[in-house]
Amino acid sequence: MPFTTFMPQALDEARAAAARGEVPVGAVIVSAHGEILATAGNETREGHDPTAHAEILAIRRACSGIRSERLTNCTLWVTLEPCPMCAAAIAHARIARLYYGASDPKSGGIETGPRLYDHPNLHHKPEIITGIEEKECRKILKDFFQLKRFQRDTD
Amino acid sequence: MPFTTFMPQALDEARAAAARGEVPVGAVIVSAHGEILATAGNETREGHDPTAHAEILAIRRACSGIRSERLTNCTLWVTLEPCPMCAAAIAHARIARLYYGASDPKSGGIETGPRLYDHPNLHHKPEIITGIEEKECRKILKDFFQLKRFQRDTD
């Protein structure tokens, strides 16, 4: 089967988040049959919800849709390396494979800092594929924070 | 000011969770003025939501109530040591103080495993007070899993 990427859809969610003034991260959850179960972008600001990262929202929506607290055999596509909260949620949901774009040395929880999946008390570890459309994933974030700084400095 | 404990309310939430067949963990969020902003017990099973731990639900409810993604100066009381997902969410919400009852060597994220607050890319670390009504917090969990095993073995 040829490799099908869902990063374009995750990037669309990231761009939509930026347009709403949210940190531009987007996520997509895909079933074993290649069906999109959920998409989400960050909603922490508008939702007044510090847990409303793209990954958490996508997991909650996908689980609600299939009426299960497990997303076994599903894949999660996200533009940025998940933070420790999201990395642990991915383990709780038993997601099989995690594809992400840009690394996050400042707030990531997988390659850096607590390196969550290196610990046995995370009772599940997804297969991890990194660097998918990394340049574009990183550019959206860089542009967003540059614009924020410009707006703040010219305020 | 005398020490006011909110662990009895957290224990009530844990008992209510057990009665619903959920892993009995309960949480309470209290404002700087001693007002209860939110209470929650685990809802992962009934909510088909692997992120619906007591702490996450309490944070979401408290933030929604005050229309802010920050719970600065608030305290969180929870019967069990938070897992890495919840420990990171507590940091995201900027909760000032975390009181918990029982330690969780198997799935905890603070004293054990990834020891989340030991890493600088968690950009906030609450003050932590452990062992509050530890015996009762632990007993509720032990009784719940003993009953589950008994039900399974006699099924």
Short mmCIF file of C-alpha atoms in Angstrom, two decimals:
data_model
loop_
_atom_site.label_atom_id
_atom_site.label_comp_id
_atom_site.label_asym_id
_atom_site.label_seq_id
_atom_site.Cartn_x
_atom_site.Cartn_y
_atom_site.Cartn_z
CA MET A 1 0.00 0.00 0.00
CA PRO A 2 1.48 3.41 -0.88
CA PHE A 3 2.23 5.76 2.00
CA THR A 4 -0.69 8.12 2.56
CA THR A 5 0.11 11.25 4.52
CA PHE A 6 -2.45 13.12 6.59
CA MET A 7 -0.06 15.93 7.46
CA PRO A 8 -1.69 18.31 4.92
CA GLN A 9 -4.94 18.06 6.91
CA ALA A 10 -3.05 18.61 10.18
CA LEU A 11 -1.38 21.67 8.62
CA ASP A 12 -4.80 23.00 7.57
CA GLU A 13 -5.92 22.73 11.21
CA ALA A 14 -2.76 24.53 12.35
CA ARG A 15 -3.41 27.37 9.86
CA ALA A 16 -7.04 27.64 11.01
CA ALA A 17 -5.82 27.84 14.64
CA ALA A 18 -3.42 30.68 13.72
CA ALA A 19 -6.30 32.55 12.06
CA ARG A 20 -8.20 32.33 15.38
CA GLY A 21 -5.19 33.67 17.31
CA GLU A 22 -4.32 30.28 18.77
CA VAL A 23 -0.84 28.73 18.78
CA PRO A 24 -0.87 27.00 15.36
CA VAL A 25 -0.74 23.28 16.03
CA GLY A 26 -3.05 20.87 14.21
CA ALA A 27 -3.83 17.18 14.64
CA VAL A 28 -5.66 14.42 12.77
CA ILE A 29 -6.63 10.93 13.95
CA VAL A 30 -6.98 8.21 11.34
CA SER A 31 -8.49 4.73 11.71
CA ALA A 32 -6.77 1.49 10.64
CA HIS A 33 -8.84 1.70 7.43
CA GLY A 34 -7.52 5.17 6.57
CA GLU A 35 -10.66 7.01 7.61
CA ILE A 36 -10.27 10.39 9.35
CA LEU A 37 -11.95 10.04 12.77
CA ALA A 38 -11.21 13.54 14.07
CA THR A 39 -9.35 16.75 13.32
CA ALA A 40 -8.51 19.59 15.69
CA GLY A 41 -6.43 22.69 16.17
CA ASN A 42 -5.45 24.32 19.46
CA GLU A 43 -8.36 25.94 21.30
CA THR A 44 -6.79 26.86 24.63
CA ARG A 45 -7.52 30.58 24.40
CA GLU A 46 -11.00 30.66 22.98
CA GLY A 47 -12.05 27.61 25.02
CA HIS A 48 -10.56 28.95 28.28
CA ASP A 49 -9.08 25.48 28.59
CA PRO A 50 -5.36 24.81 29.19
CA THR A 51 -5.92 21.16 28.23
CA ALA A 52 -7.38 22.02 24.80
CA HIS A 53 -4.25 21.19 22.80
CA ALA A 54 -4.91 19.89 19.28
CA GLU A 55 -3.98 16.30 20.24
CA ILE A 56 -6.25 16.21 23.32
CA LEU A 57 -9.20 17.59 21.36
CA ALA A 58 -8.64 15.15 18.49
CA ILE A 59 -8.42 12.20 20.92
CA ARG A 60 -11.58 13.28 22.73
CA ARG A 61 -13.49 13.75 19.45
CA ALA A 62 -12.31 10.45 17.94
CA CYS A 63 -13.14 8.50 21.12
CA SER A 64 -16.54 10.14 21.35
CA GLY A 65 -17.22 9.24 17.70
CA ILE A 66 -16.45 5.55 18.11
CA ARG A 67 -17.76 5.40 21.72
CA SER A 68 -14.54 3.91 23.08
CA GLU A 69 -11.78 5.17 25.35
CA ARG A 70 -9.23 3.31 23.22
CA LEU A 71 -7.97 4.24 19.74
CA THR A 72 -6.17 0.95 19.17
CA ASN A 73 -4.70 0.63 15.64
CA CYS A 74 -5.31 4.33 14.97
CA THR A 75 -2.65 6.85 13.97
CA LEU A 76 -2.24 10.43 15.13
CA TRP A 77 -0.73 13.09 12.88
CA VAL A 78 0.35 16.34 14.52
CA THR A 79 2.36 19.28 13.28
CA LEU A 80 4.47 19.66 16.47
CA GLU A 81 6.12 17.23 18.90
CA PRO A 82 3.53 16.60 21.63
CA CYS A 83 4.04 18.10 25.09
CA PRO A 84 4.14 15.73 28.10
CA MET A 85 0.37 16.10 28.68
CA CYS A 86 -0.44 15.09 25.10
CA ALA A 87 2.22 12.38 24.94
CA ALA A 88 0.69 10.74 28.03
CA ALA A 89 -2.84 11.12 26.61
CA ILE A 90 -1.67 9.37 23.40
CA ALA A 91 -0.45 6.49 25.59
CA HIS A 92 -3.72 6.38 27.57
CA ALA A 93 -5.64 6.19 24.26
CA ARG A 94 -3.39 3.34 23.04
CA ILE A 95 -2.74 5.07 19.72
CA ALA A 96 -0.62 2.76 17.55
CA ARG A 97 1.47 5.24 15.58
CA LEU A 98 2.39 8.88 16.06
CA TYR A 99 3.57 11.00 13.13
CA TYR A 100 4.79 14.48 13.87
CA GLY A 101 6.36 17.35 11.98
CA ALA A 102 8.58 19.73 13.94
CA SER A 103 10.47 18.92 17.12
CA ASP A 104 9.83 21.12 20.17
CA PRO A 105 13.02 21.48 22.24
CA LYS A 106 11.33 24.03 24.53
CA SER A 107 8.12 22.22 25.52
CA GLY A 108 8.22 18.76 23.94
CA GLY A 109 7.86 15.62 25.99
CA ILE A 110 9.18 12.90 23.71
CA GLU A 111 12.63 13.66 22.27
CA THR A 112 13.47 16.08 25.05
CA GLY A 113 12.85 16.88 28.73
CA PRO A 114 10.96 14.07 30.49
CA ARG A 115 11.18 11.81 27.36
CA LEU A 116 7.91 10.27 28.40
CA TYR A 117 7.97 7.06 26.43
CA ASP A 118 11.29 6.02 27.95
CA HIS A 119 9.52 5.26 31.25
CA PRO A 120 7.75 1.96 31.96
CA ASN A 121 4.92 3.62 33.88
CA LEU A 122 3.61 4.90 30.57
CA HIS A 123 1.90 1.60 29.88
CA HIS A 124 1.88 1.99 26.12
CA LYS A 125 4.33 3.45 23.63
CA PRO A 126 3.27 4.29 20.08
CA GLU A 127 5.54 3.76 17.11
CA ILE A 128 6.97 7.21 16.34
CA ILE A 129 7.79 8.75 12.95
CA THR A 130 9.18 12.30 13.03
CA GLY A 131 10.09 15.03 10.56
CA ILE A 132 6.95 14.77 8.35
CA GLU A 133 6.71 18.08 6.44
CA GLU A 134 8.93 19.47 9.18
CA LYS A 135 9.84 22.68 7.34
CA GLU A 136 6.23 23.78 6.77
CA CYS A 137 5.14 22.72 10.30
CA ARG A 138 7.94 24.84 11.77
CA LYS A 139 7.31 27.79 9.42
CA ILE A 140 3.67 28.17 10.51
CA LEU A 141 4.76 28.43 14.16
CA LYS A 142 7.66 30.78 13.39
CA ASP A 143 5.45 33.10 11.33
CA PHE A 144 2.80 33.15 14.06
CA PHE A 145 5.22 34.12 16.84
CA GLN A 146 6.98 36.68 14.62
CA LEU A 147 3.63 38.35 13.91
CA LYS A 148 2.75 38.27 17.64
CA ARG A 149 6.05 39.96 18.51
CA PHE A 150 5.54 42.56 15.77
CA GLN A 151 2.01 43.29 17.00
CA ARG A 152 3.23 43.60 20.60
CA ASP A 153 6.17 45.85 19.68
CA THR A 154 4.03 48.18 17.56
CA ASP A 155 1.14 48.30 20.02
CA MET B 1 -5.36 31.06 59.27
CA PRO B 2 -6.01 27.45 60.31
CA PHE B 3 -5.29 24.75 57.75
CA THR B 4 -8.48 23.92 55.84
CA THR B 5 -8.45 20.59 54.07
CA PHE B 6 -10.52 19.88 50.99
CA MET B 7 -9.52 16.21 50.85
CA PRO B 8 -12.90 15.09 52.30
CA GLN B 9 -14.61 16.57 49.23
CA ALA B 10 -12.05 14.91 46.93
CA LEU B 11 -12.69 11.59 48.72
CA ASP B 12 -16.46 12.05 48.20
CA GLU B 13 -15.78 12.44 44.46
CA ALA B 14 -13.61 9.30 44.49
CA ARG B 15 -16.39 7.31 46.23
CA ALA B 16 -18.96 8.59 43.71
CA ALA B 17 -16.63 7.51 40.86
CA ALA B 18 -16.35 4.00 42.36
CA ALA B 19 -20.14 3.79 42.56
CA ARG B 20 -20.26 4.52 38.80
CA GLY B 21 -17.68 1.79 38.10
CA GLU B 22 -14.89 4.28 37.45
CA VAL B 23 -11.40 4.08 38.98
CA PRO B 24 -12.00 5.98 42.23
CA VAL B 25 -9.96 9.15 42.05
CA GLY B 26 -11.46 12.50 43.04
CA ALA B 27 -10.26 16.10 42.69
CA VAL B 28 -11.23 19.55 43.94
CA ILE B 29 -9.99 22.97 42.83
CA VAL B 30 -10.08 25.81 45.35
CA SER B 31 -9.58 29.53 44.74
CA ALA B 32 -7.19 31.74 46.71
CA HIS B 33 -10.21 32.79 48.80
CA GLY B 34 -11.04 29.21 49.79
CA GLU B 35 -13.97 28.88 47.40
CA ILE B 36 -14.49 25.53 45.64
CA LEU B 37 -14.32 26.26 41.89
CA ALA B 38 -14.78 22.69 40.65
CA THR B 39 -15.02 19.08 41.76
CA ALA B 40 -14.68 15.94 39.64
CA GLY B 41 -14.22 12.20 39.73
CA ASN B 42 -12.85 10.00 36.97
CA GLU B 43 -15.17 9.69 33.97
CA THR B 44 -13.00 7.83 31.44
CA ARG B 45 -15.35 4.87 30.99
CA GLU B 46 -18.74 6.51 30.91
CA GLY B 47 -17.42 9.48 28.94
CA HIS B 48 -15.52 7.29 26.43
CA ASP B 49 -12.66 9.70 27.07
CA PRO B 50 -9.15 8.56 28.05
CA THR B 51 -8.34 12.15 29.07
CA ALA B 52 -11.26 12.38 31.54
CA HIS B 53 -9.17 11.91 34.67
CA ALA B 54 -10.50 13.72 37.76
CA GLU B 55 -7.78 16.39 37.62
CA ILE B 56 -8.33 17.19 33.91
CA LEU B 57 -12.10 17.48 34.39
CA ALA B 58 -11.69 19.67 37.47
CA ILE B 59 -9.24 21.96 35.64
CA ARG B 60 -11.55 22.25 32.62
CA ARG B 61 -14.57 23.01 34.81
CA ALA B 62 -12.75 25.54 37.00
CA CYS B 63 -11.28 27.34 33.95
CA SER B 64 -14.65 27.39 32.23
CA GLY B 65 -16.24 28.84 35.39
CA ILE B 66 -13.80 31.74 35.68
CA ARG B 67 -13.36 32.10 31.89
CA SER B 68 -9.58 31.85 32.05
CA GLU B 69 -7.03 29.28 30.95
CA ARG B 70 -4.99 30.00 34.09
CA LEU B 71 -5.78 28.96 37.67
CA THR B 72 -3.08 31.13 39.21
CA ASN B 73 -3.17 31.09 43.06
CA CYS B 74 -5.57 28.14 43.06
CA THR B 75 -4.96 24.81 44.79
CA LEU B 76 -5.78 21.34 43.53
CA TRP B 77 -6.64 18.51 45.93
CA VAL B 78 -6.60 14.99 44.52
CA THR B 79 -6.77 11.59 46.19
CA LEU B 80 -3.99 10.00 44.07
CA GLU B 81 -0.61 11.17 42.74
CA PRO B 82 -1.34 12.63 39.29
CA CYS B 83 -0.23 10.73 36.18
CA PRO B 84 2.11 12.50 33.70
CA MET B 85 -0.86 13.79 31.65
CA CYS B 86 -2.47 15.41 34.69
CA ALA B 87 0.82 16.64 36.16
CA ALA B 88 1.54 18.48 32.89
CA ALA B 89 -2.02 19.87 32.75
CA ILE B 90 -1.57 21.21 36.31
CA ALA B 91 1.57 23.00 35.09
CA HIS B 92 -0.24 24.37 31.99
CA ALA B 93 -3.00 25.73 34.28
CA ARG B 94 -0.39 27.37 36.55
CA ILE B 95 -1.95 25.87 39.68
CA ALA B 96 -0.07 27.18 42.71
CA ARG B 97 -0.29 24.23 45.11
CA LEU B 98 -1.01 20.54 44.66
CA TYR B 99 -2.17 18.42 47.60
CA TYR B 100 -2.45 14.70 47.05
CA GLY B 101 -3.22 11.65 49.14
CA ALA B 102 -1.73 8.34 47.99
CA SER B 103 1.41 7.89 45.91
CA ASP B 104 1.11 5.93 42.66
CA PRO B 105 4.33 3.99 41.98
CA LYS B 106 2.74 2.25 38.98
CA SER B 107 1.35 5.19 36.98
CA GLY B 108 2.37 8.37 38.81
CA GLY B 109 4.30 11.13 37.10
CA ILE B 110 5.66 13.19 39.98
CA GLU B 111 7.54 11.10 42.58
CA THR B 112 8.21 8.31 40.14
CA GLY B 113 8.81 7.53 36.44
CA PRO B 114 9.27 10.69 34.37
CA ARG B 115 9.21 12.91 37.54
CA LEU B 116 7.69 15.63 35.45
CA TYR B 117 8.39 18.66 37.59
CA ASP B 118 12.12 17.94 37.61
CA HIS B 119 12.36 19.09 33.96
CA PRO B 120 12.69 22.76 32.95
CA ASN B 121 10.43 22.35 29.90
CA LEU B 122 7.51 22.11 32.28
CA HIS B 123 7.34 25.89 32.55
CA HIS B 124 5.66 25.90 35.96
CA LYS B 125 5.98 23.76 39.06
CA PRO B 126 3.35 23.84 41.79
CA GLU B 127 4.23 23.58 45.46
CA ILE B 128 3.53 19.95 46.39
CA ILE B 129 2.16 18.55 49.66
CA THR B 130 1.72 14.77 49.78
CA GLY B 131 0.24 12.19 52.13
CA ILE B 132 -3.04 14.03 52.93
CA GLU B 133 -5.46 11.38 54.27
CA GLU B 134 -3.23 8.88 52.50
CA LYS B 135 -4.67 5.81 54.24
CA GLU B 136 -8.27 6.50 53.21
CA CYS B 137 -7.27 7.58 49.67
CA ARG B 138 -5.40 4.30 49.23
CA LYS B 139 -8.16 2.19 50.84
CA ILE B 140 -10.81 3.38 48.36
CA LEU B 141 -8.62 2.29 45.44
CA LYS B 142 -7.64 -1.01 47.06
CA ASP B 143 -11.28 -1.90 47.85
CA PHE B 144 -12.32 -1.01 44.28
CA PHE B 145 -9.73 -3.24 42.61
CA GLN B 146 -10.34 -6.08 45.09
CA LEU B 147 -14.05 -6.00 44.24
CA LYS B 148 -13.24 -5.88 40.49
CA ARG B 149 -11.00 -8.95 40.83
CA PHE B 150 -13.65 -10.77 42.88
CA GLN B 151 -16.33 -9.96 40.27
CA ARG B 152 -14.05 -11.13 37.45
CA ASP B 153 -13.06 -14.35 39.24
CA THR B 154 -16.65 -15.24 40.07
CA ASP B 155 -18.04 -14.30 36.68
#
